[in-house]
PDB file of C-alpha atoms and ligand atoms in Angstrom:
ATOM      1  CA  MET A   1      34.722   8.187 -22.224  1.00 79.00           C
ATOM      2  CA  GLU A   2      36.861   7.757 -19.221  1.00 88.00           C
ATOM      3  CA  HIS A   3      38.563   4.330 -19.428  1.00 94.00           C
ATOM      4  CA  ILE A   4      38.711   2.551 -15.951  1.00 96.00           C
ATOM      5  CA  LYS A   5      41.612   0.109 -15.898  1.00 97.00           C
ATOM      6  CA  HIS A   6      40.334  -2.514 -13.241  1.00 98.00           C
ATOM      7  CA  ALA A   7      36.880  -2.907 -12.252  1.00 98.00           C
ATOM      8  CA  MET A   8      34.708  -5.572 -10.688  1.00 98.00           C
ATOM      9  CA  ILE A   9      31.124  -5.953 -10.124  1.00 98.00           C
ATOM     10  CA  ALA A  10      29.169  -8.912  -8.958  1.00 98.00           C
ATOM     11  CA  THR A  11      25.549  -9.780  -7.567  1.00 98.00           C
ATOM     12  CA  TRP A  12      24.434  -9.735  -3.936  1.00 97.00           C
ATOM     13  CA  LYS A  13      26.085  -8.635  -0.637  1.00 96.00           C
ATOM     14  CA  MET A  14      27.457 -12.211  -0.142  1.00 96.00           C
ATOM     15  CA  SER A  15      29.920 -11.130  -2.818  1.00 97.00           C
ATOM     16  CA  LEU A  16      31.593  -8.642  -0.258  1.00 97.00           C
ATOM     17  CA  GLU A  17      34.296 -10.685   1.179  1.00 97.00           C
ATOM     18  CA  GLY A  18      35.316 -12.542  -1.924  1.00 98.00           C
ATOM     19  CA  MET A  19      35.832  -9.450  -3.838  1.00 98.00           C
ATOM     20  CA  GLN A  20      37.662  -7.715  -1.205  1.00 98.00           C
ATOM     21  CA  LYS A  21      40.017 -10.984  -1.272  1.00 98.00           C
ATOM     22  CA  ALA A  22      40.603 -10.687  -4.832  1.00 98.00           C
ATOM     23  CA  SER A  23      41.829  -6.991  -4.673  1.00 97.00           C
ATOM     24  CA  ASP A  24      45.462  -7.907  -5.176  1.00 97.00           C
ATOM     25  CA  ASP A  25      44.744 -10.015  -8.079  1.00 98.00           C
ATOM     26  CA  LEU A  26      42.908  -7.394  -9.917  1.00 98.00           C
ATOM     27  CA  PHE A  27      44.980  -4.091  -8.661  1.00 98.00           C
ATOM     28  CA  VAL A  28      48.648  -5.754  -8.441  1.00 98.00           C
ATOM     29  CA  ASN A  29      48.558  -8.482 -10.379  1.00 98.00           C
ATOM     30  CA  ASP A  30      46.345  -7.344 -13.178  1.00 98.00           C
ATOM     31  CA  ASP A  31      44.583 -10.980 -13.524  1.00 98.00           C
ATOM     32  CA  ARG A  32      40.669 -10.585 -13.878  1.00 98.00           C
ATOM     33  CA  LYS A  33      40.715 -14.364 -14.182  1.00 98.00           C
ATOM     34  CA  ALA A  34      42.285 -15.018 -11.035  1.00 98.00           C
ATOM     35  CA  ALA A  35      40.112 -12.309  -9.332  1.00 98.00           C
ATOM     36  CA  LEU A  36      37.145 -14.064 -10.270  1.00 98.00           C
ATOM     37  CA  LEU A  37      38.328 -17.313  -9.027  1.00 98.00           C
ATOM     38  CA  THR A  38      39.341 -15.805  -5.885  1.00 98.00           C
ATOM     39  CA  ALA A  39      35.976 -13.984  -5.328  1.00 98.00           C
ATOM     40  CA  ILE A  40      33.697 -16.771  -6.493  1.00 98.00           C
ATOM     41  CA  THR A  41      35.480 -19.515  -4.677  1.00 98.00           C
ATOM     42  CA  ASP A  42      35.111 -17.597  -1.520  1.00 98.00           C
ATOM     43  CA  VAL A  43      31.462 -17.558  -2.017  1.00 97.00           C
ATOM     44  CA  GLU A  44      31.159 -21.312  -2.953  1.00 98.00           C
ATOM     45  CA  ASN A  45      33.220 -22.389   0.216  1.00 98.00           C
ATOM     46  CA  ASN A  46      30.958 -20.620   2.431  1.00 97.00           C
ATOM     47  CA  PRO A  47      28.500 -22.694   3.854  1.00 95.00           C
ATOM     48  CA  VAL A  48      26.367 -19.549   5.072  1.00 94.00           C
ATOM     49  CA  TYR A  49      25.162 -18.916   1.692  1.00 94.00           C
ATOM     50  CA  HIS A  50      22.495 -21.366   0.711  1.00 93.00           C
ATOM     51  CA  TYR A  51      22.392 -21.008  -3.033  1.00 95.00           C
ATOM     52  CA  VAL A  52      26.124 -21.294  -4.143  1.00 97.00           C
ATOM     53  CA  GLY A  53      28.721 -24.269  -3.802  1.00 97.00           C
ATOM     54  CA  TYR A  54      29.080 -25.894  -0.118  1.00 97.00           C
ATOM     55  CA  GLY A  55      26.110 -25.344   1.816  1.00 96.00           C
ATOM     56  CA  GLY A  56      23.700 -24.691  -0.819  1.00 96.00           C
ATOM     57  CA  PHE A  57      20.227 -26.326  -0.789  1.00 95.00           C
ATOM     58  CA  PRO A  58      20.239 -29.598  -2.433  1.00 96.00           C
ATOM     59  CA  ASN A  59      17.750 -30.835  -5.143  1.00 96.00           C
ATOM     60  CA  GLY A  60      14.476 -32.789  -4.716  1.00 94.00           C
ATOM     61  CA  HIS A  61      16.249 -35.953  -3.927  1.00 95.00           C
ATOM     62  CA  GLY A  62      18.625 -34.339  -1.417  1.00 96.00           C
ATOM     63  CA  ILE A  63      21.702 -33.836  -3.418  1.00 97.00           C
ATOM     64  CA  VAL A  64      23.428 -30.623  -4.210  1.00 98.00           C
ATOM     65  CA  GLU A  65      23.624 -30.182  -7.792  1.00 98.00           C
ATOM     66  CA  THR A  66      25.878 -27.352  -8.917  1.00 98.00           C
ATOM     67  CA  ASP A  67      25.973 -25.002 -12.283  1.00 98.00           C
ATOM     68  CA  ALA A  68      28.777 -22.569 -12.973  1.00 98.00           C
ATOM     69  CA  SER A  69      30.406 -20.836 -16.133  1.00 98.00           C
ATOM     70  CA  TYR A  70      33.263 -18.704 -17.032  1.00 98.00           C
ATOM     71  CA  MET A  71      33.682 -16.656 -20.212  1.00 98.00           C
ATOM     72  CA  ASP A  72      36.737 -14.777 -21.216  1.00 98.00           C
ATOM     73  CA  GLY A  73      35.687 -11.840 -23.095  1.00 98.00           C
ATOM     74  CA  ASN A  74      39.051 -11.660 -25.393  1.00 98.00           C
ATOM     75  CA  THR A  75      38.874 -15.276 -26.928  1.00 98.00           C
ATOM     76  CA  MET A  76      35.266 -15.459 -26.568  1.00 98.00           C
ATOM     77  CA  GLN A  77      35.717 -18.712 -25.086  1.00 98.00           C
ATOM     78  CA  PHE A  78      33.536 -20.121 -22.351  1.00 98.00           C
ATOM     79  CA  GLY A  79      33.497 -23.368 -19.959  1.00 98.00           C
ATOM     80  CA  ALA A  80      30.515 -24.497 -18.201  1.00 98.00           C
ATOM     81  CA  VAL A  81      29.216 -27.250 -16.048  1.00 98.00           C
ATOM     82  CA  ALA A  82      25.586 -28.195 -15.060  1.00 98.00           C
ATOM     83  CA  GLY A  83      24.184 -30.529 -12.530  1.00 98.00           C
ATOM     84  CA  LEU A  84      27.902 -31.137 -10.946  1.00 98.00           C
ATOM     85  CA  ARG A  85      27.736 -33.214  -7.868  1.00 98.00           C
ATOM     86  CA  ASP A  86      30.413 -33.780  -5.253  1.00 97.00           C
ATOM     87  CA  ILE A  87      33.027 -31.032  -6.576  1.00 98.00           C
ATOM     88  CA  ALA A  88      34.112 -28.341  -4.170  1.00 98.00           C
ATOM     89  CA  SER A  89      34.614 -25.583  -6.715  1.00 98.00           C
ATOM     90  CA  PRO A  90      32.282 -25.673  -9.700  1.00 98.00           C
ATOM     91  CA  ILE A  91      33.872 -22.340 -10.974  1.00 98.00           C
ATOM     92  CA  ALA A  92      37.221 -23.709 -11.472  1.00 98.00           C
ATOM     93  CA  VAL A  93      36.160 -26.567 -13.357  1.00 98.00           C
ATOM     94  CA  ALA A  94      34.221 -23.949 -15.694  1.00 98.00           C
ATOM     95  CA  MET A  95      37.252 -21.886 -15.816  1.00 98.00           C
ATOM     96  CA  GLU A  96      39.381 -25.139 -17.053  1.00 98.00           C
ATOM     97  CA  LEU A  97      36.997 -26.099 -19.587  1.00 98.00           C
ATOM     98  CA  SER A  98      37.107 -22.597 -21.028  1.00 98.00           C
ATOM     99  CA  GLY A  99      40.507 -23.374 -22.306  1.00 97.00           C
ATOM    100  CA  LYS A 100      38.852 -25.899 -24.789  1.00 97.00           C
ATOM    101  CA  THR A 101      37.044 -25.039 -27.941  1.00 93.00           C
ATOM    102  CA  LYS A 102      34.899 -28.122 -27.772  1.00 95.00           C
ATOM    103  CA  ASP A 103      33.468 -30.229 -24.957  1.00 98.00           C
ATOM    104  CA  CYS A 104      33.785 -26.981 -23.091  1.00 98.00           C
ATOM    105  CA  PHE A 105      30.162 -27.496 -21.361  1.00 98.00           C
ATOM    106  CA  LEU A 106      29.829 -30.325 -19.523  1.00 98.00           C
ATOM    107  CA  CYS A 107      26.850 -31.954 -17.271  1.00 98.00           C
ATOM    108  CA  GLY A 108      26.049 -34.365 -14.862  1.00 98.00           C
ATOM    109  CA  GLU A 109      28.066 -37.537 -14.541  1.00 98.00           C
ATOM    110  CA  GLY A 110      30.512 -36.378 -17.524  1.00 98.00           C
ATOM    111  CA  ALA A 111      31.286 -33.203 -15.815  1.00 98.00           C
ATOM    112  CA  LYS A 112      32.093 -34.773 -12.492  1.00 98.00           C
ATOM    113  CA  GLN A 113      34.019 -37.561 -14.348  1.00 98.00           C
ATOM    114  CA  TYR A 114      36.149 -34.830 -16.204  1.00 98.00           C
ATOM    115  CA  ALA A 115      36.773 -33.010 -12.792  1.00 98.00           C
ATOM    116  CA  VAL A 116      37.883 -35.833 -10.873  1.00 98.00           C
ATOM    117  CA  GLU A 117      40.193 -37.091 -13.792  1.00 98.00           C
ATOM    118  CA  HIS A 118      41.444 -33.496 -13.752  1.00 98.00           C
ATOM    119  CA  GLY A 119      42.512 -33.526  -9.945  1.00 98.00           C
ATOM    120  CA  PHE A 120      39.713 -30.898  -8.927  1.00 98.00           C
ATOM    121  CA  GLU A 121      38.756 -31.428  -5.053  1.00 98.00           C
ATOM    122  CA  SER A 122      35.832 -33.851  -4.344  1.00 97.00           C
ATOM    123  CA  LYS A 123      33.633 -32.880  -1.528  1.00 97.00           C
ATOM    124  CA  GLU A 124      30.216 -33.535   0.097  1.00 97.00           C
ATOM    125  CA  MET A 125      28.503 -30.316  -0.877  1.00 97.00           C
ATOM    126  CA  LEU A 126      25.447 -30.649   1.511  1.00 97.00           C
ATOM    127  CA  SER A 127      25.865 -28.967   4.881  1.00 96.00           C
ATOM    128  CA  ASP A 128      24.142 -30.192   7.783  1.00 96.00           C
ATOM    129  CA  TYR A 129      22.334 -26.945   7.983  1.00 94.00           C
ATOM    130  CA  ALA A 130      21.116 -27.661   4.333  1.00 95.00           C
ATOM    131  CA  ARG A 131      20.331 -31.276   4.780  1.00 95.00           C
ATOM    132  CA  GLN A 132      17.930 -30.359   8.068  1.00 93.00           C
ATOM    133  CA  GLN A 133      16.089 -27.784   5.958  1.00 91.00           C
ATOM    134  CA  TYR A 134      15.621 -30.059   3.304  1.00 92.00           C
ATOM    135  CA  GLU A 135      14.165 -32.460   5.515  1.00 91.00           C
ATOM    136  CA  GLN A 136      12.062 -29.764   7.186  1.00 90.00           C
ATOM    137  CA  HIS A 137      10.982 -27.289   4.918  1.00 79.00           C
ATOM    138  CA  ARG A 138      11.593 -28.807   1.554  1.00 74.00           C
ATOM    139  CA  LYS A 139       8.299 -27.308  -0.421  1.00 66.00           C
ATOM    140  CA  ASN A 140       8.569 -24.088   1.351  1.00 69.00           C
ATOM    141  CA  ILE A 141      11.668 -22.221   0.181  1.00 71.00           C
ATOM    142  CA  MET A 142      11.357 -19.954  -2.376  1.00 75.00           C
ATOM    143  CA  GLU A 143      14.453 -17.773  -2.178  1.00 82.00           C
ATOM    144  CA  HIS A 144      17.101 -18.410  -4.675  1.00 85.00           C
ATOM    145  CA  ASP A 145      20.614 -16.300  -5.593  1.00 91.00           C
ATOM    146  CA  THR A 146      23.337 -16.727  -7.683  1.00 96.00           C
ATOM    147  CA  VAL A 147      27.046 -15.245  -7.327  1.00 97.00           C
ATOM    148  CA  CYS A 148      27.949 -13.497 -10.866  1.00 98.00           C
ATOM    149  CA  MET A 149      30.666 -11.754 -11.283  1.00 98.00           C
ATOM    150  CA  ILE A 150      32.335  -9.546 -13.956  1.00 98.00           C
ATOM    151  CA  ALA A 151      35.980  -8.313 -13.709  1.00 98.00           C
ATOM    152  CA  LYS A 152      38.094  -6.000 -16.169  1.00 98.00           C
ATOM    153  CA  ASP A 153      41.777  -5.771 -16.287  1.00 98.00           C
ATOM    154  CA  SER A 154      44.080  -3.931 -18.539  1.00 98.00           C
ATOM    155  CA  GLU A 155      43.561  -6.414 -21.366  1.00 98.00           C
ATOM    156  CA  GLY A 156      39.900  -7.046 -21.303  1.00 98.00           C
ATOM    157  CA  LEU A 157      36.935  -8.496 -19.638  1.00 98.00           C
ATOM    158  CA  SER A 158      35.757 -11.627 -18.205  1.00 98.00           C
ATOM    159  CA  CYS A 159      32.503 -13.222 -16.399  1.00 98.00           C
ATOM    160  CA  GLY A 160      31.948 -16.037 -14.064  1.00 98.00           C
ATOM    161  CA  VAL A 161      28.725 -17.629 -12.500  1.00 98.00           C
ATOM    162  CA  SER A 162      28.355 -20.166  -9.867  1.00 98.00           C
ATOM    163  CA  THR A 163      24.859 -21.418  -8.209  1.00 98.00           C
ATOM    164  CA  SER A 164      23.450 -24.311  -6.614  1.00 97.00           C
ATOM    165  CA  GLY A 165      20.534 -23.147  -8.482  1.00 96.00           C
ATOM    166  CA  LEU A 166      16.613 -23.374  -7.153  1.00 95.00           C
ATOM    167  CA  PRO A 167      16.328 -25.041  -3.785  1.00 94.00           C
ATOM    168  CA  PHE A 168      14.819 -28.777  -4.182  1.00 94.00           C
ATOM    169  CA  LYS A 169      14.902 -28.405  -7.860  1.00 95.00           C
ATOM    170  CA  HIS A 170      14.051 -31.439  -9.892  1.00 96.00           C
ATOM    171  CA  PRO A 171      17.129 -33.682 -10.322  1.00 97.00           C
ATOM    172  CA  GLY A 172      18.934 -32.597 -13.522  1.00 97.00           C
ATOM    173  CA  ARG A 173      17.154 -29.346 -13.774  1.00 98.00           C
ATOM    174  CA  VAL A 174      19.442 -26.948 -15.276  1.00 98.00           C
ATOM    175  CA  GLY A 175      18.889 -22.962 -14.858  1.00 98.00           C
ATOM    176  CA  ASP A 176      20.381 -19.869 -16.777  1.00 98.00           C
ATOM    177  CA  SER A 177      23.735 -19.687 -14.903  1.00 98.00           C
ATOM    178  CA  PRO A 178      25.737 -22.091 -17.197  1.00 98.00           C
ATOM    179  CA  VAL A 179      23.852 -21.112 -20.421  1.00 98.00           C
ATOM    180  CA  ILE A 180      25.820 -18.747 -22.475  1.00 98.00           C
ATOM    181  CA  GLY A 181      23.764 -15.825 -23.420  1.00 98.00           C
ATOM    182  CA  SER A 182      21.216 -16.169 -20.959  1.00 98.00           C
ATOM    183  CA  GLY A 183      23.213 -16.306 -17.323  1.00 98.00           C
ATOM    184  CA  PHE A 184      26.071 -14.791 -19.024  1.00 98.00           C
ATOM    185  CA  TYR A 185      27.997 -13.263 -22.034  1.00 98.00           C
ATOM    186  CA  CYS A 186      31.147 -11.544 -22.464  1.00 98.00           C
ATOM    187  CA  ASP A 187      32.741  -9.704 -25.263  1.00 98.00           C
ATOM    188  CA  SER A 188      35.834  -7.223 -24.358  1.00 98.00           C
ATOM    189  CA  ILE A 189      34.940  -5.372 -27.506  1.00 98.00           C
ATOM    190  CA  VAL A 190      31.413  -4.574 -26.386  1.00 98.00           C
ATOM    191  CA  GLY A 191      30.830  -5.179 -22.685  1.00 98.00           C
ATOM    192  CA  SER A 192      29.560  -8.230 -20.353  1.00 98.00           C
ATOM    193  CA  ALA A 193      26.501  -8.956 -18.587  1.00 98.00           C
ATOM    194  CA  ALA A 194      25.192 -11.839 -16.149  1.00 98.00           C
ATOM    195  CA  ALA A 195      21.752 -12.443 -14.698  1.00 98.00           C
ATOM    196  CA  THR A 196      20.293 -14.124 -11.299  1.00 98.00           C
ATOM    197  CA  GLY A 197      16.755 -14.902 -10.901  1.00 96.00           C
ATOM    198  CA  ASN A 198      14.441 -17.498 -11.886  1.00 95.00           C
ATOM    199  CA  GLY A 199      16.587 -19.358 -14.569  1.00 97.00           C
ATOM    200  CA  GLU A 200      13.553 -20.689 -16.659  1.00 96.00           C
ATOM    201  CA  ASP A 201      12.657 -16.699 -17.074  1.00 97.00           C
ATOM    202  CA  VAL A 202      15.825 -15.694 -17.698  1.00 98.00           C
ATOM    203  CA  MET A 203      16.658 -18.097 -20.344  1.00 98.00           C
ATOM    204  CA  ARG A 204      13.282 -17.070 -22.369  1.00 97.00           C
ATOM    205  CA  GLY A 205      14.734 -13.824 -23.098  1.00 97.00           C
ATOM    206  CA  CYS A 206      18.574 -14.715 -23.393  1.00 98.00           C
ATOM    207  CA  LEU A 207      18.986 -11.814 -21.231  1.00 98.00           C
ATOM    208  CA  SER A 208      22.612 -11.345 -20.558  1.00 98.00           C
ATOM    209  CA  LEU A 209      23.228 -11.562 -24.584  1.00 98.00           C
ATOM    210  CA  SER A 210      20.026  -8.977 -24.994  1.00 98.00           C
ATOM    211  CA  VAL A 211      22.208  -6.450 -22.594  1.00 98.00           C
ATOM    212  CA  VAL A 212      25.282  -6.829 -24.539  1.00 98.00           C
ATOM    213  CA  THR A 213      23.586  -6.333 -27.814  1.00 98.00           C
ATOM    214  CA  HIS A 214      21.818  -3.226 -26.662  1.00 98.00           C
ATOM    215  CA  MET A 215      25.275  -2.065 -25.873  1.00 98.00           C
ATOM    216  CA  LYS A 216      26.672  -2.991 -29.142  1.00 98.00           C
ATOM    217  CA  MET A 217      23.891  -1.100 -30.799  1.00 98.00           C
ATOM    218  CA  GLY A 218      25.355   2.101 -29.087  1.00 97.00           C
ATOM    219  CA  MET A 219      23.256   2.052 -25.819  1.00 98.00           C
ATOM    220  CA  GLY A 220      25.041   2.906 -22.349  1.00 98.00           C
ATOM    221  CA  VAL A 221      25.704   0.126 -20.046  1.00 98.00           C
ATOM    222  CA  GLN A 222      22.821   1.568 -17.610  1.00 98.00           C
ATOM    223  CA  GLN A 223      20.103   1.764 -19.972  1.00 98.00           C
ATOM    224  CA  ALA A 224      21.225  -1.290 -21.666  1.00 98.00           C
ATOM    225  CA  CYS A 225      20.320  -3.130 -18.452  1.00 98.00           C
ATOM    226  CA  GLU A 226      17.165  -1.356 -17.687  1.00 98.00           C
ATOM    227  CA  THR A 227      15.742  -1.671 -21.567  1.00 98.00           C
ATOM    228  CA  ALA A 228      16.754  -5.325 -22.037  1.00 98.00           C
ATOM    229  CA  LEU A 229      15.182  -6.227 -18.878  1.00 98.00           C
ATOM    230  CA  ALA A 230      12.049  -3.992 -19.306  1.00 97.00           C
ATOM    231  CA  GLN A 231      11.613  -5.118 -22.857  1.00 97.00           C
ATOM    232  CA  HIS A 232      11.719  -9.078 -21.792  1.00 97.00           C
ATOM    233  CA  LEU A 233       9.447  -8.451 -18.656  1.00 97.00           C
ATOM    234  CA  GLU A 234       6.949  -6.672 -20.840  1.00 96.00           C
ATOM    235  CA  ARG A 235       7.061  -9.346 -23.690  1.00 97.00           C
ATOM    236  CA  LEU A 236       6.278 -12.116 -20.931  1.00 96.00           C
ATOM    237  CA  ALA A 237       3.576 -10.112 -19.741  1.00 96.00           C
ATOM    238  CA  THR A 238       1.838  -9.977 -23.092  1.00 96.00           C
ATOM    239  CA  THR A 239       1.468 -13.840 -22.455  1.00 95.00           C
ATOM    240  CA  GLY A 240      -0.006 -13.373 -19.038  1.00 94.00           C
ATOM    241  CA  TYR A 241       3.084 -14.587 -17.163  1.00 93.00           C
ATOM    242  CA  GLN A 242       4.601 -12.509 -14.565  1.00 89.00           C
ATOM    243  CA  ALA A 243       8.117 -13.377 -14.552  1.00 91.00           C
ATOM    244  CA  GLY A 244       9.814 -14.120 -10.938  1.00 85.00           C
ATOM    245  CA  ASP A 245      12.645 -11.838  -9.428  1.00 93.00           C
ATOM    246  CA  ILE A 246      15.261 -11.050 -12.006  1.00 97.00           C
ATOM    247  CA  SER A 247      18.340  -9.055 -11.765  1.00 98.00           C
ATOM    248  CA  VAL A 248      21.031  -8.109 -14.260  1.00 98.00           C
ATOM    249  CA  ILE A 249      24.633  -6.602 -13.679  1.00 98.00           C
ATOM    250  CA  ALA A 250      26.794  -5.455 -16.687  1.00 98.00           C
ATOM    251  CA  MET A 251      29.816  -3.966 -17.539  1.00 98.00           C
ATOM    252  CA  ASP A 252      30.955  -1.718 -20.535  1.00 98.00           C
ATOM    253  CA  ARG A 253      34.412  -2.133 -22.325  1.00 98.00           C
ATOM    254  CA  TYR A 254      35.480   0.939 -20.420  1.00 98.00           C
ATOM    255  CA  GLY A 255      34.692  -0.391 -17.024  1.00 98.00           C
ATOM    256  CA  HIS A 256      31.658   1.342 -16.213  1.00 98.00           C
ATOM    257  CA  CYS A 257      28.931  -0.527 -14.578  1.00 98.00           C
ATOM    258  CA  GLY A 258      25.179  -0.925 -15.011  1.00 98.00           C
ATOM    259  CA  VAL A 259      22.374  -2.912 -12.959  1.00 98.00           C
ATOM    260  CA  ALA A 260      18.759  -3.352 -13.389  1.00 98.00           C
ATOM    261  CA  THR A 261      16.148  -5.236 -11.195  1.00 98.00           C
ATOM    262  CA  ASP A 262      12.499  -6.290 -11.261  1.00 96.00           C
ATOM    263  CA  MET A 263      12.801  -6.515  -7.203  1.00 95.00           C
ATOM    264  CA  LYS A 264      12.139  -3.784  -4.563  1.00 95.00           C
ATOM    265  CA  GLN A 265      15.622  -3.835  -4.024  1.00 95.00           C
ATOM    266  CA  PHE A 266      18.862  -5.470  -5.370  1.00 96.00           C
ATOM    267  CA  PRO A 267      22.162  -5.509  -3.777  1.00 97.00           C
ATOM    268  CA  PHE A 268      25.302  -5.770  -5.579  1.00 98.00           C
ATOM    269  CA  VAL A 269      29.206  -5.139  -5.190  1.00 98.00           C
ATOM    270  CA  MET A 270      31.720  -3.243  -6.821  1.00 98.00           C
ATOM    271  CA  MET A 271      35.244  -2.294  -6.800  1.00 98.00           C
ATOM    272  CA  ASP A 272      37.682  -0.132  -9.531  1.00 97.00           C
ATOM    273  CA  ASP A 273      40.591   1.999  -9.433  1.00 95.00           C
ATOM    274  CA  GLU A 274      39.102   4.762  -7.584  1.00 93.00           C
ATOM    275  CA  HIS A 275      37.447   2.611  -5.131  1.00 92.00           C
ATOM    276  CA  HIS A 276      39.861   0.048  -4.042  1.00 92.00           C
ATOM    277  CA  ASN A 277      37.660  -1.068  -1.119  1.00 94.00           C
ATOM    278  CA  ALA A 278      35.054  -3.209  -2.286  1.00 97.00           C
ATOM    279  CA  ALA A 279      31.519  -1.707  -1.425  1.00 97.00           C
ATOM    280  CA  VAL A 280      28.212  -2.776  -1.470  1.00 98.00           C
ATOM    281  CA  TYR A 281      25.532  -0.740  -3.268  1.00 98.00           C
ATOM    282  CA  VAL A 282      21.793  -1.104  -3.649  1.00 97.00           C
ATOM    283  CA  CYS A 283      19.845  -0.796  -6.921  1.00 97.00           C
ATOM    284  CA  THR A 284      16.174   0.212  -6.094  1.00 96.00           C
ATOM    285  CA  ASN A 285      13.483  -0.159  -8.221  1.00 95.00           C
ATOM    286  CA  GLU A 286      10.946   2.509  -8.027  1.00 94.00           C
ATOM    287  CA  ASP A 287       8.073   1.589 -10.489  1.00 91.00           C
ATOM    288  CA  GLY A 288      10.783   0.678 -12.984  1.00 90.00           C
ATOM    289  CA  THR A 289      13.330   3.578 -12.480  1.00 94.00           C
ATOM    290  CA  MET A 290      16.625   2.391 -11.007  1.00 97.00           C
ATOM    291  CA  HIS A 291      18.311   4.388  -8.308  1.00 97.00           C
ATOM    292  CA  ILE A 292      21.693   3.075  -7.273  1.00 97.00           C
ATOM    293  CA  GLN A 293      23.427   4.309  -4.002  1.00 97.00           C
ATOM    294  CA  LYS A 294      25.909   2.782  -1.717  1.00 97.00           C
ATOM    295  CA  ALA A 295      24.438   0.777   1.313  1.00 97.00           C
ATOM    296  CA  ASP A 296      24.753   2.587   4.600  1.00 96.00           C
ATOM    297  CA  ASP A 297      25.375   0.963   7.826  1.00 94.00           C
ATOM    298  CA  TYR A 298      21.773   1.037   8.664  1.00 95.00           C
ATOM    299  CA  TRP A 299      20.734  -0.619   5.376  1.00 94.00           C
ATOM    300  CA  LEU A 300      23.241  -3.436   6.028  1.00 94.00           C
ATOM    301  CA  SER A 301      22.248  -4.094   9.431  1.00 93.00           C
ATOM    302  CA  GLN A 302      18.470  -4.531   8.247  1.00 93.00           C
ATOM    303  CA  TRP A 303      19.296  -6.449   5.164  1.00 92.00           C
ATOM    304  CA  GLN A 304      18.165 -10.276   5.740  1.00 88.00           C
ATOM    305  CA  GLY A 305      19.155 -11.795   2.261  1.00 87.00           C
ATOM    306  CA  ASP A 306      22.313 -12.879   0.874  1.00 90.00           C
TER     307      ASP A 306
HETATM  308  N1  LIG B 401      19.294 -18.194 -11.810  1.00 53.36           N
HETATM  309  C1  LIG B 401      19.327 -19.153 -10.882  1.00 53.36           C
HETATM  310  C2  LIG B 401      18.949 -20.449 -11.349  1.00 53.36           C
HETATM  311  O1  LIG B 401      17.790 -20.568 -11.971  1.00 53.36           O
HETATM  312  C3  LIG B 401      19.011 -18.971  -9.586  1.00 53.36           C
HETATM  313  C4  LIG B 401      18.978 -17.525  -9.115  1.00 53.36           C
HETATM  314  O2  LIG B 401      19.937 -16.839  -9.454  1.00 53.36           O
HETATM  315  O3  LIG B 401      18.676 -17.127  -8.308  1.00 53.36           O
HETATM  316  O4  LIG B 401      19.247 -21.343 -11.102  1.00 53.36           O
END
């Protein structure tokens, strides 16, 4: 199988600019962790995106609480934060925590205290726009997105995730994004996967681990995404429950990517040694069959979401 030395995949169109900025980290410096940090902080810092970092919609008490995670597929170490308040870059804190073998998943006040003590920038994460939306519509916003990214350099794979979670969630609510095996998983010997969608639904299937496990059993990366997601949705349907929107991205150990969604359309971003310019692709779901193609100018001009 063709071995791609450098590759990166990310959820949603909102990852495009960040991935473009991460190009030198990946292709020149061969540094997947730096690439993930550059790309994910770019989304975290952009107030235009209302489900990640600064400008994210707050919880039901009007406070932005973020979740983030990072996993190194070589060491299998991970770091994560949940319900983190007032810290500019949750992914940076998760990355630092991934250097530890215990106390690496921190929540709430303890996570904030760690971040402050270790010199991470403090910031009021609620933008004026998000505050207005909270005051006017707090019951009506159903959307939610998370930035999930997987990167491969010549040494292996890593993945990172960052989100402000469901808009107006219960204070203290934690989604799948910082939960290992659910929102993310990475093993350089096999591959990596990460999920976006209703976190409670993702967690019930430990979806990211499930995708990686299907790869471990010999399935190709695209088929692993489709099978893991379909099996999980079918199982939930047997209980009479219809899961909300769920999408997964994945990369195998050779740098090949896969995607699956239960939405009609799910945009994602990719770049690799052959395509140095990060570009938006669309996974279209036609009755459970995934069709993937590059987004054209018309599609990009019509897309209303992140
Ligand atoms: N998974 C996120 C959460 O439940 C939301 C999303 O990805 O859309 O917090």
